[in-house]
XYZ file of C-alpha atoms in Angstrom:
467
model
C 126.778 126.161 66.728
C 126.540 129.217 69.137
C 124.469 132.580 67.422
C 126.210 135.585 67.950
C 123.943 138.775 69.324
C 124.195 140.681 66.274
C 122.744 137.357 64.014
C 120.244 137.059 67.374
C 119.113 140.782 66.922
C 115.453 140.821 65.315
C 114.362 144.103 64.480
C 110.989 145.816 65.172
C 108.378 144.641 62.634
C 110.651 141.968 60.922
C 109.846 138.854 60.572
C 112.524 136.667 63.024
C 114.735 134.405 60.747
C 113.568 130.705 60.341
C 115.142 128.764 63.176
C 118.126 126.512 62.410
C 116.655 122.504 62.331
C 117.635 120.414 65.003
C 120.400 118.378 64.472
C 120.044 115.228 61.325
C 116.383 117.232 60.969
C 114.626 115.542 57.494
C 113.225 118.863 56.457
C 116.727 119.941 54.126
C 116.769 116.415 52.752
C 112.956 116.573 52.198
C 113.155 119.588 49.960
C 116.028 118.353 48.408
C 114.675 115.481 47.490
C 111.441 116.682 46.181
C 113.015 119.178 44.099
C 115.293 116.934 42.608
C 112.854 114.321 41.778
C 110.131 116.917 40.317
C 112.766 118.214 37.755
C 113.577 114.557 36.799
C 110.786 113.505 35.777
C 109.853 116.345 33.773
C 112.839 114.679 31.569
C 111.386 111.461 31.038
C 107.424 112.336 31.180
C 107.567 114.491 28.380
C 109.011 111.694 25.970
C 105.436 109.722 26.386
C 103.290 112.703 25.608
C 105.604 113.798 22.937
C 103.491 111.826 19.984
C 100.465 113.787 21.569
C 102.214 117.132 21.492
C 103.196 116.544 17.433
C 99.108 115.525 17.426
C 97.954 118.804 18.693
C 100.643 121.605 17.835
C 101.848 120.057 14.639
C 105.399 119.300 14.729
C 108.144 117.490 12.778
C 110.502 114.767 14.542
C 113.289 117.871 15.148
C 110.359 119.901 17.117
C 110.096 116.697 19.215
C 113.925 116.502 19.700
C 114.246 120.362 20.701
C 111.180 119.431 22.866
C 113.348 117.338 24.999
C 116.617 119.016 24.368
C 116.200 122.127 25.232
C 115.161 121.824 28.316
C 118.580 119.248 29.018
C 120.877 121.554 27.346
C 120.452 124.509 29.469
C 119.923 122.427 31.972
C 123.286 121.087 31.201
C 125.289 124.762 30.076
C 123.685 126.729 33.227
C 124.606 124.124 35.807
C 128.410 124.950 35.400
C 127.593 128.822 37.179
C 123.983 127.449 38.860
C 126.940 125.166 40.986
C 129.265 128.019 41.698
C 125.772 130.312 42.509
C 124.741 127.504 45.286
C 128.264 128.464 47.087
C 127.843 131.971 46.616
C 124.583 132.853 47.284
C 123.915 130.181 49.921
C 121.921 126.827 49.342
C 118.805 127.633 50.229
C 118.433 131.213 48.223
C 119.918 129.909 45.396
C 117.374 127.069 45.473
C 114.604 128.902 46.476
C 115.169 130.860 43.245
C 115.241 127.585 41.079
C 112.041 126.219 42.185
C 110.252 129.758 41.729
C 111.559 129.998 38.719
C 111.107 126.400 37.374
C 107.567 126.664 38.735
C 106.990 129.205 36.569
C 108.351 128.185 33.223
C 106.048 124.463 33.947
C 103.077 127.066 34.096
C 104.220 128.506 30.452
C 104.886 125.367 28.866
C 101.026 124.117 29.865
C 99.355 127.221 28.302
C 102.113 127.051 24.711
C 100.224 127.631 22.211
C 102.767 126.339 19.796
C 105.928 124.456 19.271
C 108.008 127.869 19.094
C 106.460 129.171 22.582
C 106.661 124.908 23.959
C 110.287 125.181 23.093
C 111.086 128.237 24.928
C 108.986 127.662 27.693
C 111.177 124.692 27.482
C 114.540 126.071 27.613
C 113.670 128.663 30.629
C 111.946 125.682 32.391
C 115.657 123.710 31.977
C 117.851 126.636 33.105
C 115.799 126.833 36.631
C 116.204 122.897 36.941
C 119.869 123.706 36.528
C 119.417 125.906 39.488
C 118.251 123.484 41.405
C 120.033 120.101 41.227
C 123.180 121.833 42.520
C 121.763 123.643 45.179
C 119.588 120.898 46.360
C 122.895 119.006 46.922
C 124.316 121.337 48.610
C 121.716 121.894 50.718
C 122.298 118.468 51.989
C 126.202 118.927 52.287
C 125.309 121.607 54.260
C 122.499 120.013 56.570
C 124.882 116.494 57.459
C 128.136 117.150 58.927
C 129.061 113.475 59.485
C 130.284 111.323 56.582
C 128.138 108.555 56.962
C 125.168 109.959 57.763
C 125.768 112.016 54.161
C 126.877 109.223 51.995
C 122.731 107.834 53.272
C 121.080 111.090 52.376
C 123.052 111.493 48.739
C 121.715 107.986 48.661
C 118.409 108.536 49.100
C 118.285 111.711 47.193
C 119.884 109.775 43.972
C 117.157 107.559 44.574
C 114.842 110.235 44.227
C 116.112 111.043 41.050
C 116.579 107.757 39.893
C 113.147 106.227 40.454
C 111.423 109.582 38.590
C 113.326 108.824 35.745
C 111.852 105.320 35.399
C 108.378 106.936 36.890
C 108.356 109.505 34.736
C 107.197 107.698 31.713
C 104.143 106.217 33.569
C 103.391 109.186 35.162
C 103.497 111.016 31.549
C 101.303 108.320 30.197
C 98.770 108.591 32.612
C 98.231 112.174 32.941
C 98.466 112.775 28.801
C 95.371 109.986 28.457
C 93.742 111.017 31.534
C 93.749 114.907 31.428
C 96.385 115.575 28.460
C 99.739 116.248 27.875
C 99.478 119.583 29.648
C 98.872 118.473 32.791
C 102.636 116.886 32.946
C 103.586 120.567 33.491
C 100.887 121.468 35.973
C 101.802 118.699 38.161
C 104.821 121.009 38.705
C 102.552 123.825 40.410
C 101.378 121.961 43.713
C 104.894 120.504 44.123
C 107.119 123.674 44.128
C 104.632 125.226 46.191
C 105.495 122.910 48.586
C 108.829 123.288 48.098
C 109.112 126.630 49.170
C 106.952 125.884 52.213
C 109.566 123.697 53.716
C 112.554 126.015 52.511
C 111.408 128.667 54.881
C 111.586 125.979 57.581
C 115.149 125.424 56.690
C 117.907 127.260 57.924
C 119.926 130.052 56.214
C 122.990 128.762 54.234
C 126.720 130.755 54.291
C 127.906 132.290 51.084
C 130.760 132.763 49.336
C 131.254 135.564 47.166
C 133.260 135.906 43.920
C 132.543 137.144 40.595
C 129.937 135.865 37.789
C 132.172 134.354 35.133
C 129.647 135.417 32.005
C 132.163 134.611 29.531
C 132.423 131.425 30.565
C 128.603 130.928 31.358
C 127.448 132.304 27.886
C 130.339 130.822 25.689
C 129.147 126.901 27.478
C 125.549 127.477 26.091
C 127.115 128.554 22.646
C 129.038 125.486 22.237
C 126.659 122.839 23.961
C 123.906 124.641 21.830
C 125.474 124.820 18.606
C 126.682 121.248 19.095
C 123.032 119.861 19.433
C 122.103 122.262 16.543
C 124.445 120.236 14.194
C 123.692 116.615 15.775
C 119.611 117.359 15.785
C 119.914 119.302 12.442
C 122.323 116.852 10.411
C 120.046 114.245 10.454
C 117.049 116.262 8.801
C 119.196 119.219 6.742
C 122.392 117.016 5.654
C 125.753 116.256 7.623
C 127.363 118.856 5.363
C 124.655 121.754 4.711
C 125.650 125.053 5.546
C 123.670 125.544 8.503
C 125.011 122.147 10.022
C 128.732 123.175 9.179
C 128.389 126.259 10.912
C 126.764 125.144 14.112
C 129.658 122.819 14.642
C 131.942 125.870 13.792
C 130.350 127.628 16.467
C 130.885 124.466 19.013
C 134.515 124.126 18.308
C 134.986 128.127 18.352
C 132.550 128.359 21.286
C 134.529 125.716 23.185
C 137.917 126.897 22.891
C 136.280 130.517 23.842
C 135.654 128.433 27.433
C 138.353 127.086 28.046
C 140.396 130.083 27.666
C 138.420 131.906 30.086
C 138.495 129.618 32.654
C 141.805 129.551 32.327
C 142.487 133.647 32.645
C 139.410 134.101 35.045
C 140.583 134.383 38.076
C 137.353 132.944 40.153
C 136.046 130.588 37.106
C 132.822 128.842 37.205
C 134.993 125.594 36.601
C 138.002 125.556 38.006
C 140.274 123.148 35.839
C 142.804 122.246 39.094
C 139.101 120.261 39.565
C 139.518 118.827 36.795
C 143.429 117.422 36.966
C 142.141 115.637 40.153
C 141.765 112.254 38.797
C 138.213 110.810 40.413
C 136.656 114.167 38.972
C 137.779 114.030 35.634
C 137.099 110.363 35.684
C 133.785 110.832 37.183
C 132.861 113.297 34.958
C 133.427 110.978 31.875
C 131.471 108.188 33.521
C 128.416 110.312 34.528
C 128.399 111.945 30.700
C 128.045 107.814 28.960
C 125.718 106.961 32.236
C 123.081 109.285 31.004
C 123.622 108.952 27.281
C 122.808 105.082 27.783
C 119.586 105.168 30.043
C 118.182 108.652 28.686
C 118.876 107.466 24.931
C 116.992 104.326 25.578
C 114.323 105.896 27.864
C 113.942 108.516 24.743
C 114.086 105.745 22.037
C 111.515 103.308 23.514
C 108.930 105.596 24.359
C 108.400 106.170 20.522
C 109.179 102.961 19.859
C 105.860 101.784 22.094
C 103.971 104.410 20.768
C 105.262 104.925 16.976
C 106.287 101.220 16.119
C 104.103 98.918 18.458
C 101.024 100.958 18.331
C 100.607 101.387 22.057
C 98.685 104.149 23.996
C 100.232 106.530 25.993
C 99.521 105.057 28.982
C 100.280 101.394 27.465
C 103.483 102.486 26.786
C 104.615 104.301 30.135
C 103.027 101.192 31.879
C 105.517 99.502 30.257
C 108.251 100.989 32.147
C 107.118 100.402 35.837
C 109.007 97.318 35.990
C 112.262 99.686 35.055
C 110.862 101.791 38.042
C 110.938 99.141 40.282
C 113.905 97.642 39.202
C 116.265 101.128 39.641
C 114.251 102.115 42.681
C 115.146 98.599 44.312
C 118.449 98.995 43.295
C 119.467 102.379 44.557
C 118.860 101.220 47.639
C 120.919 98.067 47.757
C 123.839 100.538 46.051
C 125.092 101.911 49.289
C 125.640 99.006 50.827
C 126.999 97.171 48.089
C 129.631 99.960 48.086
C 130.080 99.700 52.017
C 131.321 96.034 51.107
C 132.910 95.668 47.777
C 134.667 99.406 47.672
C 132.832 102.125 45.337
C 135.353 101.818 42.107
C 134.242 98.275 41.597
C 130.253 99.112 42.208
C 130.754 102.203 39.414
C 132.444 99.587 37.015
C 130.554 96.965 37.571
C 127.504 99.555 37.350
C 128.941 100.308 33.530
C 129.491 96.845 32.702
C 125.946 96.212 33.080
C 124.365 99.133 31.148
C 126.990 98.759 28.506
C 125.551 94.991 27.848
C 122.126 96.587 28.198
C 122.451 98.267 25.321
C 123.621 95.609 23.239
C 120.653 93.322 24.703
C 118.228 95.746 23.284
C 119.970 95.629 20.028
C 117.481 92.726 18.346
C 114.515 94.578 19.718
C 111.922 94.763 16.102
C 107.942 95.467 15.820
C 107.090 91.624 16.305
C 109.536 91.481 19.405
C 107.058 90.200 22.369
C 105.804 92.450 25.036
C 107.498 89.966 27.750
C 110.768 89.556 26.302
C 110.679 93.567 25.537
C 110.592 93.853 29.586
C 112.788 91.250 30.380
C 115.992 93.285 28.300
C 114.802 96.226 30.472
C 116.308 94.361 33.199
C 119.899 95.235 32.726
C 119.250 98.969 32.054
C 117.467 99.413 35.170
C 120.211 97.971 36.743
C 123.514 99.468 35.536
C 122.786 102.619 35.744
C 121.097 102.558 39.579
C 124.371 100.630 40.796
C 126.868 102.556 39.144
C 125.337 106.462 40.274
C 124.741 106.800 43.864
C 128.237 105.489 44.416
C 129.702 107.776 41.968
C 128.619 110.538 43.072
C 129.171 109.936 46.741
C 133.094 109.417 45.280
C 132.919 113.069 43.926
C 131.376 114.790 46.532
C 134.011 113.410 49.125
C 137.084 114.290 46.283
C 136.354 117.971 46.776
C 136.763 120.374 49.612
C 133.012 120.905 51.169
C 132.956 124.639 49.435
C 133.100 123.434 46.604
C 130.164 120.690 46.785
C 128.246 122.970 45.038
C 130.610 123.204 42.041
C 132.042 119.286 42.116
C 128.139 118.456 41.531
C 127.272 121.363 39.228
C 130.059 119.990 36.747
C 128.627 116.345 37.559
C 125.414 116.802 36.569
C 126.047 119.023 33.920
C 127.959 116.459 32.044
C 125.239 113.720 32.942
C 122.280 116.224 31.757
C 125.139 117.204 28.374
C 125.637 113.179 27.967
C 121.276 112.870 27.873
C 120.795 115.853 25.675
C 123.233 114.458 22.659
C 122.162 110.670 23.042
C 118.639 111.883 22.612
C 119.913 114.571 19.570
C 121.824 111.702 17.843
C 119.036 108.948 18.191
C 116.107 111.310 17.212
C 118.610 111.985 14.032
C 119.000 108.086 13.618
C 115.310 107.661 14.213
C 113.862 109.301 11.078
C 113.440 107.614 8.610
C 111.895 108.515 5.241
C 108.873 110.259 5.782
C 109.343 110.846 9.453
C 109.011 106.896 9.902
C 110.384 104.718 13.135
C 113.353 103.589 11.828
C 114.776 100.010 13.075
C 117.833 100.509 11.302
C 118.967 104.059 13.214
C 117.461 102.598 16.519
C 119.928 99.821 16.979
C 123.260 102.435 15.256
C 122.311 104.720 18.441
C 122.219 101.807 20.945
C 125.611 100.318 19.252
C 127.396 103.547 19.855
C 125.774 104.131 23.440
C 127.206 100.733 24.507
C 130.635 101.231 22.637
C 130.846 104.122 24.965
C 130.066 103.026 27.925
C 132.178 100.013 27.361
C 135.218 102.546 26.999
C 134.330 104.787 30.306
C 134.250 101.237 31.667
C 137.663 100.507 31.306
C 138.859 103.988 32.024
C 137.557 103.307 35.759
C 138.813 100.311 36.144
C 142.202 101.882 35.094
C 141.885 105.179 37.182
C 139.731 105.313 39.694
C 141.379 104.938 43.028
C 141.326 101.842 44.861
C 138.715 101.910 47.962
C-alpha cells in the first residue's frame, strides 16, 4: 500500500509511527492471540480457586456465582459497543485500551480485600476483556487480506481461546495451591505487558467514526444484569420474592428499551439488518447454547471435584488436562474438517456432540470413578472445539469487512451472555440445603443445557446455508 507524504511527514521531536509489518507478519496474530487467550482463562481459572476464595473472604454460594458472573456479563453487555469501538477507533487503539485496562482491574482483584471489592474488581476486569476479544479479531481481519490465509489465523486464534478454557482450570489449580488464589490475577500483569510491547510493533488501524449509542450500551447491561440478578437470586431469595420479580421486570423493560433504540438510532451499536441475515442470526443462537454447555459444565465440575469428591485444587484442575488436550487437538483438525465436509455440517455435527455430552454426564454421582469421570469428558471437549472455529469463520465471511468488528462483538457477546446464565442457573440448581452440592440440581442444569443445544442443533441443520 503506497504512504502518502503527509502520513510520511514525522515531525521534529516525535516519535516516527511504528512501521507497517511486512506482509502475513505473525506479530498482529501474536497479540491477538495472547490477548484472547489471557482473558479466557481468567473465565475458567477462577472456578478452581473459587472454594478457596469462600475459605478466605467468607462468602455464600451467590458471592461465588457473582464471582464468575460478573466478570461474563459485562463482558457480554459491553461487547455489543466494545465491537462497534474496534471499527471506530481502529484495532489496535481500541485494543491497546482493553489490555491496559484489563491489566489493571487483574491487579485490583489480587489485592480485594473482600467479596464486595472481588466483585467489582470483577466486573471492571470483564468490561476491558470485552474490549478486547473484538478488537483482537479485528486486528487480524485487518492484518490478512486473503481468505484463506484468514480462515488459518481465526483458526488458530479460536484455538487460543479454546485450549485456555480447558487450561484454565489446571492453571487455576496450580497457582491457588502453589502461591494462592491471588496469583490467578497476577499472572495477568507479565502478559499484558507484553501485549502492549508487540502492539507498538503493529501497524496503525483505519477508523470509522459514528456516534456512541449509550442508550443502547447502558439499557444491554440493565437487562443482561437484571436477568442474572433474578436467575442467581431466585434460587437463594425465592422464584417469586420481590426483589426477584423486579429484576426480571427490569430485564423485560430493559430489553424492549434496546431494541427500540437500535431501531431509531441511526448508527446503532447492533444493527438489526445484521441480524435478518440468516447465518448471523443463526450463528448467534448457536454460539449463545455453545457456551452455556461447556462453561456450565466447566463451572459445575470444578465444585463438583472440589465440593463433592473431596479433591484439592490442583487434583481437581488436573483433572481437566485431558479436556485440554482433547479441544486443543481438535481445533486444529476443525479447519480442515470444514475444508472437506462444508462448515454447516462441522457446526451441526459440532452440536450434536456436546448436546450428547451433556446427557453423558447426566449419571455422574460422588462414587462415580475418577476414570470413567474423564472418559464422559470426551464428548465435551469435542463438540464444542469442532463446532466454533468453523462458526465463526462462517460469520466473519457473512459480513462486509467493516463490520468484522461488530459481526464478532455480537458473536461473542451472545457466547460470553450464553456462559454467564448457564453458570447463574446451575449455581441456583447447585445449592442445596445448607449451601450443600446438590446431585439433584446438577443433572436439571445439564438436562436443560443439552435440551438446548439439541434445539440450536436442528435450527442449523434447517438454516444454515449449504457450503
Amino acid at each position: 500500500m503506497a504512504v502518502t507524504l503527509a502520513s510520511a511527514r514525522v515531525r521534529p521531536g516525535t516519535a516516527p509511527p511504528p512501521p507497517a509489518p511486512r506482509a502475513g507478519s505473525p506479530v498482529p496474530l501474536v497479540a491477538a492471540l495472547l490477548g484472547f487467550t489471557v482473558i479466557t482463562i481468567d473465565v475458567t481459572a477462577v472456578n478452581i480457586a473459587l472454594p478457596d476464595i469462600r475459605a478466605d473472604l467468607h462468602g455464600g454460594m451467590a458471592g461465588l456465582q457473582w464471582i464468575v458472573d460478573a466478570y461474563t456479563l459485562m463482558f457480554a453487555a459491553l461487547m455489543l459497543s466494545a465491537g462497534a469501538l474496534a471499527d471506530r477507533a481502529g484495532a489496535r487503539r481500541a485494543y491497546a485500551w482493553g489490555v491496559g485496562l484489563f491489566t489493571a482491574a487483574s491487579l485490583a482483584c489480587a489485592l480485594a480485600p473482600g467479596i464486595g471489592a472481588l466483585i467489582a474488581a470483577r466486573v471492571a476486569q470483564g468490561g476491558a476483556a470485552a474490549v478486547v476479544m473484538p478488537a483482537s479479531l479485528a486486528l487480524i481481519r485487518q492484518a490478512y487480506d486473503d481468505p484463506r490465509r484468514r480462515a488459518r489465523a481465526i483458526a488458530l486464534w479460536t484455538v487460543g481461546g479454546s485450549a485456555a478454557v480447558a487450561v484454565g482450570p489446571v492453571l487455576g489449580g496450580l497457582l491457588t495451591e502453589g502461591a494462592g488464589w491471588r496469583a490467578v490475577f497476577l499472572l495477568n500483569l507479565p502478559v499484558g505487558a507484553v501485549i502492549l510491547a508487540l502492539l507498538a510493533r503493529t501497524a496503525r488501524s483505519p477508523r470509522r467514526p459514528a456516534p456512541l449509542d449509550l442508550v443502547g450500551q447502558v439499557s444491554a447491561v440493565l437487562a443482561l444484569g437484571g436477568l442474572a440478578f433474578a436467575v442467581i437470586e431466585g434460587g437463594h431469595l425465592g422464584w417469586t420474592s420481590a426483589p426477584v420479580l423486579a429484576a426480571a421486570a427490569v430485564a423485560v423493560g430493559s430489553g424492549a428499551l434496546f431494541h427500540a433504540a437500535e431501531k431509531r438510532h441511526r448508527a446503532p451499536m447492533v444493527p438489526l439488518a445484521l441480524l435478518r441475515r440468516r447465518p448471523v442470526a443463526v450463528a448467534l443462537a448457536v454460539g449463545f447454547a455453545v457456551n452455556a454447555g461447556f462453561y456450565g459444565v466447566t463451572f459445575l465440575l470444578g465444585l463438583y471435584y472440589q465440593q463433592l469428591r473431596g479433591m484439592s485444587g490442583v487434583g481437581a484442575g488436573l483433572m481437566f488436562v485431558p479436556l485440554a488436550a482433547i479441544i486443543t487437538g481438535t481445533n486444529l483438525l476443525s479447519p480442515r474438517l470444514a475444508e472437506r465436509v462444508g462448515r454447516r455440517r462441522v457446526v451441526v455435527l459440532g452440536q450434536a456432540v456436546l448436546a450428547l455430552a451433556m446427557f453423558v454426564l447426566l449419571p455422574l454421582d460422588a462414587d462415580t470413578p475418577l476414570w470413567l469421570a474423564l472418559v464422559l469428558l470426551v464428548p465435551t471437549g469435542v463438540g464444542g472445539a469442532v463446532a466454533v472455529p468453523a462458526l465463526t469463520a462462517q460469520l466473519i465471511d457473512s459480513v462486509p469487512g467493516e463490520r468484522a468488528g461488530t459481526a464478532s462483538g455480537l458473536l461473542n457477546s451472545l457466547r460470553q451472555t450464553g456462559g454467564a446464565l448457564s453458570v447463574a442457573l446451575f449455581g441456583a440448581l447447585l445449592a442445596g440445603a445448607g449451601e450443600t452440592f446438590s446431585l439433584p440440581g446438577m443433572r436439571v442444569g445439564l438436562l436443560v443445557a443439552g435440551l438446548t443445544l439439541c434445539a440450536t442443533t436442528a435450527l442449523a441443520a434447517w438454516l444454515l446455508p449449504r457450503d
